[in-house]
Coordinates of C-alpha atoms in Angstrom, one line a residue:
M1 CA -4.3 14.1 -22.1
M2 CA -5.8 11.5 -19.7
R3 CA -3.8 8.8 -17.4
R4 CA -3.9 5.2 -18.6
I5 CA -4.5 2.9 -15.6
A6 CA -2.4 -0.3 -15.8
V7 CA -3.5 -3.2 -13.3
L8 CA -1.0 -5.5 -12.2
D9 CA -1.8 -8.4 -10.1
A10 CA 0.9 -9.3 -7.0
P11 CA -1.0 -12.1 -5.4
T12 CA 1.9 -12.6 -2.3
N13 CA 0.8 -14.0 0.7
L14 CA 4.8 -14.0 2.6
G15 CA 4.2 -11.0 4.3
L16 CA 1.6 -12.7 6.8
R17 CA 1.3 -15.4 9.3
P18 CA -0.8 -18.5 8.5
P19 CA -4.6 -18.2 9.9
T20 CA -4.0 -21.7 11.2
S21 CA -1.6 -24.1 11.1
T22 CA -2.4 -26.0 7.9
S23 CA -3.7 -23.2 5.7
V24 CA -3.0 -20.4 4.4
P25 CA -3.7 -16.9 3.7
G26 CA -6.5 -15.4 1.3
C27 CA -5.4 -12.5 0.2
A28 CA -3.8 -13.9 -3.0
K29 CA -7.3 -14.8 -4.0
A30 CA -8.0 -10.7 -3.6
P31 CA -6.6 -9.5 -7.5
G32 CA -8.5 -12.2 -9.1
A33 CA -12.1 -11.6 -7.1
L34 CA -11.6 -8.1 -8.1
R35 CA -11.3 -8.7 -11.7
D36 CA -14.4 -10.9 -11.4
H37 CA -16.0 -8.0 -10.4
G38 CA -15.2 -6.1 -14.1
L39 CA -12.3 -3.4 -12.3
L40 CA -10.0 -3.5 -15.4
A41 CA -13.5 -3.2 -18.0
R42 CA -14.7 -0.4 -15.7
L43 CA -11.1 1.4 -15.5
R44 CA -10.4 1.1 -19.6
A45 CA -7.4 -0.3 -18.0
R46 CA -4.4 -2.0 -19.8
D47 CA -4.2 -5.5 -18.5
A48 CA -0.7 -5.8 -17.1
G49 CA -0.2 -9.2 -16.2
C50 CA 0.2 -11.2 -13.0
L51 CA 3.8 -11.2 -11.1
T52 CA 3.3 -15.0 -9.6
P53 CA 4.7 -14.8 -6.0
P54 CA 7.3 -17.6 -4.2
R55 CA 6.2 -20.4 -2.7
Y56 CA 4.0 -19.3 0.4
D57 CA 5.9 -22.0 3.2
P58 CA 6.7 -20.4 7.1
G59 CA 8.4 -23.4 7.7
D60 CA 10.2 -23.8 11.0
W61 CA 10.4 -20.2 11.4
R62 CA 10.0 -19.0 14.9
P63 CA 10.7 -15.9 16.7
G64 CA 13.9 -14.7 16.7
D65 CA 14.4 -15.4 13.5
G66 CA 13.7 -11.9 11.8
V67 CA 11.4 -11.4 9.4
C68 CA 9.6 -14.8 8.0
H69 CA 10.1 -15.6 3.9
A70 CA 12.6 -12.6 4.0
R71 CA 14.3 -14.0 1.0
E72 CA 11.3 -14.7 -1.0
I73 CA 9.9 -11.0 0.1
S74 CA 13.2 -9.4 -1.0
D75 CA 13.6 -11.2 -4.4
Y76 CA 9.6 -10.7 -5.4
S77 CA 10.1 -6.8 -4.4
V78 CA 12.7 -6.3 -6.5
A79 CA 10.7 -7.9 -9.4
L80 CA 7.7 -6.2 -8.7
A81 CA 10.2 -2.5 -8.5
D82 CA 11.0 -3.6 -12.2
R83 CA 7.3 -4.4 -13.6
I84 CA 6.3 -0.9 -11.6
G85 CA 8.8 0.8 -13.1
A86 CA 8.3 -0.9 -16.7
I87 CA 5.0 0.9 -16.3
I88 CA 5.3 4.2 -14.8
D89 CA 8.1 4.4 -18.0
R90 CA 5.1 4.1 -20.6
G91 CA 3.2 6.8 -18.7
E92 CA 0.9 5.1 -17.3
F93 CA -0.7 4.7 -13.7
P94 CA -0.1 1.6 -11.9
L95 CA -2.5 -0.1 -9.7
V96 CA -1.0 -2.4 -7.9
L97 CA -3.5 -5.1 -6.5
G98 CA -2.1 -7.2 -4.0
G99 CA -2.0 -9.4 -1.7
D100 CA -0.7 -8.1 1.5
C101 CA 1.1 -5.1 2.5
S102 CA 4.9 -6.7 2.2
V103 CA 3.9 -5.7 -2.0
L104 CA 4.6 -1.8 -0.4
L105 CA 8.1 -2.8 -0.9
G106 CA 8.5 -3.4 -4.1
S107 CA 7.0 -0.3 -4.9
A108 CA 9.2 1.5 -2.5
L109 CA 11.9 0.1 -4.1
A110 CA 10.5 1.2 -7.5
M111 CA 9.8 5.1 -6.4
H112 CA 13.8 5.1 -5.2
R113 CA 14.6 4.4 -8.1
L114 CA 12.7 7.0 -9.9
G115 CA 13.6 9.2 -7.2
E116 CA 17.3 8.7 -8.1
A117 CA 16.3 9.0 -11.4
V118 CA 14.7 12.0 -11.6
G119 CA 17.2 13.7 -9.0
G120 CA 14.4 13.9 -6.3
R121 CA 12.3 12.5 -3.4
I122 CA 9.5 9.7 -4.1
G123 CA 7.0 10.7 -0.9
L124 CA 4.2 8.0 0.1
V125 CA 0.3 8.5 1.7
F126 CA 0.2 5.2 3.7
V127 CA -3.7 4.8 4.1
D128 CA -4.2 1.9 6.6
G129 CA -5.8 0.7 9.4
H130 CA -2.9 0.0 11.4
S131 CA 1.0 2.0 10.8
D132 CA 2.6 -1.3 10.6
F133 CA 5.4 0.2 12.3
R134 CA 6.8 -3.2 14.0
H135 CA 10.5 -2.8 14.3
P136 CA 13.5 -4.6 16.5
G137 CA 13.6 -1.5 17.8
N138 CA 9.7 -1.3 19.1
A139 CA 9.3 -5.2 19.8
S140 CA 10.7 -8.4 21.4
Y141 CA 10.8 -9.8 17.7
V142 CA 9.5 -9.2 14.6
G143 CA 8.2 -11.8 11.9
A144 CA 5.3 -11.0 9.3
A145 CA 6.2 -8.2 7.5
A146 CA 3.0 -7.3 6.3
G147 CA 3.1 -6.1 10.0
E148 CA 6.1 -4.1 9.5
D149 CA 5.8 -2.8 6.1
L150 CA 6.5 1.0 6.8
A151 CA 9.2 0.5 9.3
L152 CA 11.1 -1.6 6.6
V153 CA 10.0 1.0 3.8
T154 CA 11.7 3.7 6.4
G155 CA 15.2 2.1 7.2
R156 CA 13.8 -0.1 10.2
G157 CA 15.0 -3.4 10.3
Q158 CA 17.0 -6.2 8.9
A159 CA 18.9 -5.1 5.6
D160 CA 18.0 -8.2 3.4
L161 CA 14.6 -5.7 3.3
A162 CA 15.0 -2.5 4.5
A163 CA 18.5 -1.9 2.5
I164 CA 17.9 -4.3 -0.6
E165 CA 20.1 -2.8 -3.8
G166 CA 22.0 -0.9 -0.9
R167 CA 19.3 1.9 -1.0
R168 CA 17.9 2.6 2.5
P169 CA 15.6 4.3 3.4
Y170 CA 13.4 4.7 0.1
F171 CA 11.3 6.9 1.7
R172 CA 12.3 9.2 4.0
D173 CA 10.4 9.6 7.2
I174 CA 9.7 13.1 6.8
D175 CA 7.8 12.1 3.2
V176 CA 5.3 9.8 5.0
V177 CA 2.0 10.7 5.1
V178 CA 0.2 8.5 7.5
L179 CA -3.8 8.5 7.3
G180 CA -6.6 6.3 8.6
I181 CA -4.7 4.7 11.6
R182 CA -6.9 4.0 14.7
A183 CA -6.8 6.3 17.5
Q184 CA -5.4 3.9 19.9
D185 CA -2.7 2.6 17.5
E186 CA 0.3 0.9 18.9
Y187 CA 3.1 2.7 17.3
R188 CA 1.5 6.3 17.5
L189 CA 4.2 7.4 19.6
D190 CA 7.0 5.7 18.0
L191 CA 5.5 7.6 14.5
Q192 CA 4.9 10.9 16.1
A193 CA 9.1 10.7 17.6
A194 CA 10.1 9.6 14.4
G195 CA 8.5 13.0 12.5
I196 CA 5.9 10.8 10.8
T197 CA 2.7 12.8 10.1
T198 CA -0.3 11.2 10.9
R199 CA -4.1 11.6 10.8
P200 CA -5.6 9.2 12.7
V201 CA -9.4 8.1 11.6
P202 CA -11.0 10.6 13.9
A203 CA -8.9 13.9 12.7
L204 CA -9.6 12.8 9.6
R205 CA -13.6 12.8 10.1
A206 CA -13.8 15.7 11.9
E207 CA -11.7 17.4 8.7
G208 CA -13.2 15.3 5.8
A209 CA -11.9 13.3 3.2
A210 CA -11.6 16.0 0.6
R211 CA -9.9 18.2 3.2
T212 CA -7.3 15.3 3.9
A213 CA -6.5 14.6 1.0
Q214 CA -5.7 18.0 -0.3
W215 CA -3.7 18.2 3.5
A216 CA -1.7 15.3 2.6
H217 CA -0.3 16.2 -1.0
E218 CA 0.8 19.7 0.8
Q219 CA 2.4 17.8 3.3
L220 CA 4.8 16.4 0.4
A221 CA 5.1 19.9 -1.5
D222 CA 9.0 19.1 -1.5
C223 CA 8.8 15.5 -3.3
A224 CA 9.1 15.1 -6.8
G225 CA 5.9 13.0 -6.9
Y226 CA 4.3 10.5 -4.5
W227 CA 2.9 6.9 -4.4
V228 CA -0.5 5.7 -2.1
H229 CA -0.8 2.4 0.3
I230 CA -4.2 1.4 0.3
D231 CA -5.0 -1.1 3.1
V232 CA -9.1 -2.1 3.1
D233 CA -8.6 -2.3 6.8
V234 CA -9.1 1.3 6.6
L235 CA -12.1 0.5 6.6
D236 CA -14.5 0.1 9.5
P237 CA -15.2 -4.3 9.8
A238 CA -19.2 -3.3 10.1
V239 CA -18.7 -2.6 6.0
M240 CA -15.4 -4.3 5.6
P241 CA -14.7 -7.6 7.9
A242 CA -13.0 -9.6 5.2
V243 CA -9.2 -8.0 6.3
D244 CA -6.9 -10.1 8.5
A245 CA -6.8 -8.3 11.4
P246 CA -10.4 -6.1 11.6
D247 CA -10.1 -3.4 13.8
P248 CA -12.9 -1.2 14.8
G249 CA -12.9 2.5 14.6
G250 CA -12.4 3.0 10.9
I251 CA -13.9 4.6 7.8
A252 CA -16.6 4.6 5.6
F253 CA -16.5 3.2 1.5
A254 CA -18.1 6.4 0.7
E255 CA -15.0 8.2 2.9
L256 CA -12.7 5.9 1.1
E257 CA -13.8 6.9 -2.4
I258 CA -13.1 10.7 -1.8
L259 CA -10.0 10.4 0.0
L260 CA -8.5 8.1 -3.0
A261 CA -9.9 10.7 -5.7
G262 CA -8.1 13.6 -4.2
L263 CA -5.5 12.0 -3.9
V264 CA -4.8 10.8 -7.1
D265 CA -5.6 13.8 -8.9
T266 CA -2.8 15.4 -8.9
P267 CA -0.1 14.4 -11.4
H268 CA 2.4 14.1 -8.8
C269 CA 0.5 11.1 -7.5
L270 CA 2.5 8.4 -9.3
G271 CA 0.7 5.0 -8.8
V272 CA -1.8 3.2 -6.3
E273 CA -1.5 -0.4 -4.4
L274 CA -4.7 -1.9 -2.7
T275 CA -3.8 -5.0 0.0
V276 CA -5.1 -7.3 2.3
F277 CA -8.6 -7.9 0.8
D278 CA -9.0 -11.5 1.6
P279 CA -12.1 -13.1 -0.3
D280 CA -12.5 -15.9 1.9
Y281 CA -14.2 -13.8 3.9
D282 CA -16.5 -12.8 1.7
P283 CA -18.3 -16.0 0.2
D284 CA -20.9 -14.4 -1.8
G285 CA -18.8 -11.6 -3.6
S286 CA -20.6 -8.4 -2.4
Y287 CA -17.6 -6.7 -0.3
A288 CA -15.5 -7.4 -3.8
A289 CA -18.3 -5.9 -5.5
E290 CA -18.2 -2.8 -2.6
I291 CA -14.3 -2.4 -3.5
V292 CA -14.5 -2.3 -7.0
N293 CA -17.2 0.6 -6.7
T294 CA -15.1 2.5 -4.6
V295 CA -12.2 2.2 -6.8
V296 CA -13.3 2.7 -9.9
A297 CA -15.1 5.8 -8.8
G298 CA -11.7 6.7 -7.0
L299 CA -10.0 6.2 -9.6
A300 CA -12.2 8.2 -12.3
P301 CA -9.6 11.8 -11.7
V302 CA -6.5 9.5 -13.7
S303 CA -8.6 8.7 -16.6
A304 CA -10.2 11.7 -17.2
P305 CA -10.3 13.7 -20.4
A306 CA -8.9 16.6 -18.9
A307 CA -6.2 14.4 -16.7
M308 CA -2.9 15.4 -16.3
P309 CA 0.3 12.7 -17.0
P310 CA 2.3 11.9 -14.8
R311 CA 4.8 15.0 -13.8
L312 CA 8.0 14.8 -11.8
L313 CA 9.0 18.0 -10.0
P314 CA 12.3 19.2 -10.3
A315 CA 14.5 18.8 -7.1
A316 CA 14.0 20.9 -4.5

């Protein structure tokens, strides 16, 4: 039985800082740019629509005020969790097109609800060029949720984001695998101290993308299932500069394709989100085309005729 993919747009910028004082980030345009390159048709996916975000307006936010747009992000996360949950209830595989990394909060909330319903824990495979682990315990101030999403979904930070519906954490530290961060990530020692499993780019490349995907799956063997977060800044800026924070030392498109295919080629993978592509830096659409090619090839195991439907393991 094949698994049908359902594509949901989550075009939010709420977790990012303004690129200039008079502009807004371009990540909200990403879903449209990817659709323009035939993503849904090539995936033979159901169109699950678009969840329109609240207005982007930092207003008079200042350092020390907490996370900017916190109320809006919280409300959006609840609505996004509802939509993801409905897709999974239909027996489909959600592909969420962000938007910035704050969409992870909605996905995480959906996964925590699901874990509670089945009596098990849901894990997270966090594929990102940055650890996004800034929080009040290791930084002088917080502000942009897209740089704090992993901290928030593991229960660190203000309760209106880290404990929506009284759920904290959405993912336990031991149920998180971080792949693709740079070797000198600012918070790598904090991740280690927390017991969060990581495989930075040098180790990922040394082991290979296929073996890394299998390794990540094995790390989460005690979970009922897992969600996959992919920030395209995991790619090296030489091949993907159209992101808000390009950082040298990333992986290649071919490696991301192999990694994604390995991660989704199991009924325990419950869905994928794609974040931080900024079409403002892609005037001719060539990077959007590359992303679509990679996602279509990487998700091929999901919709293959022999693919298994989602299957949640019983509680360990």
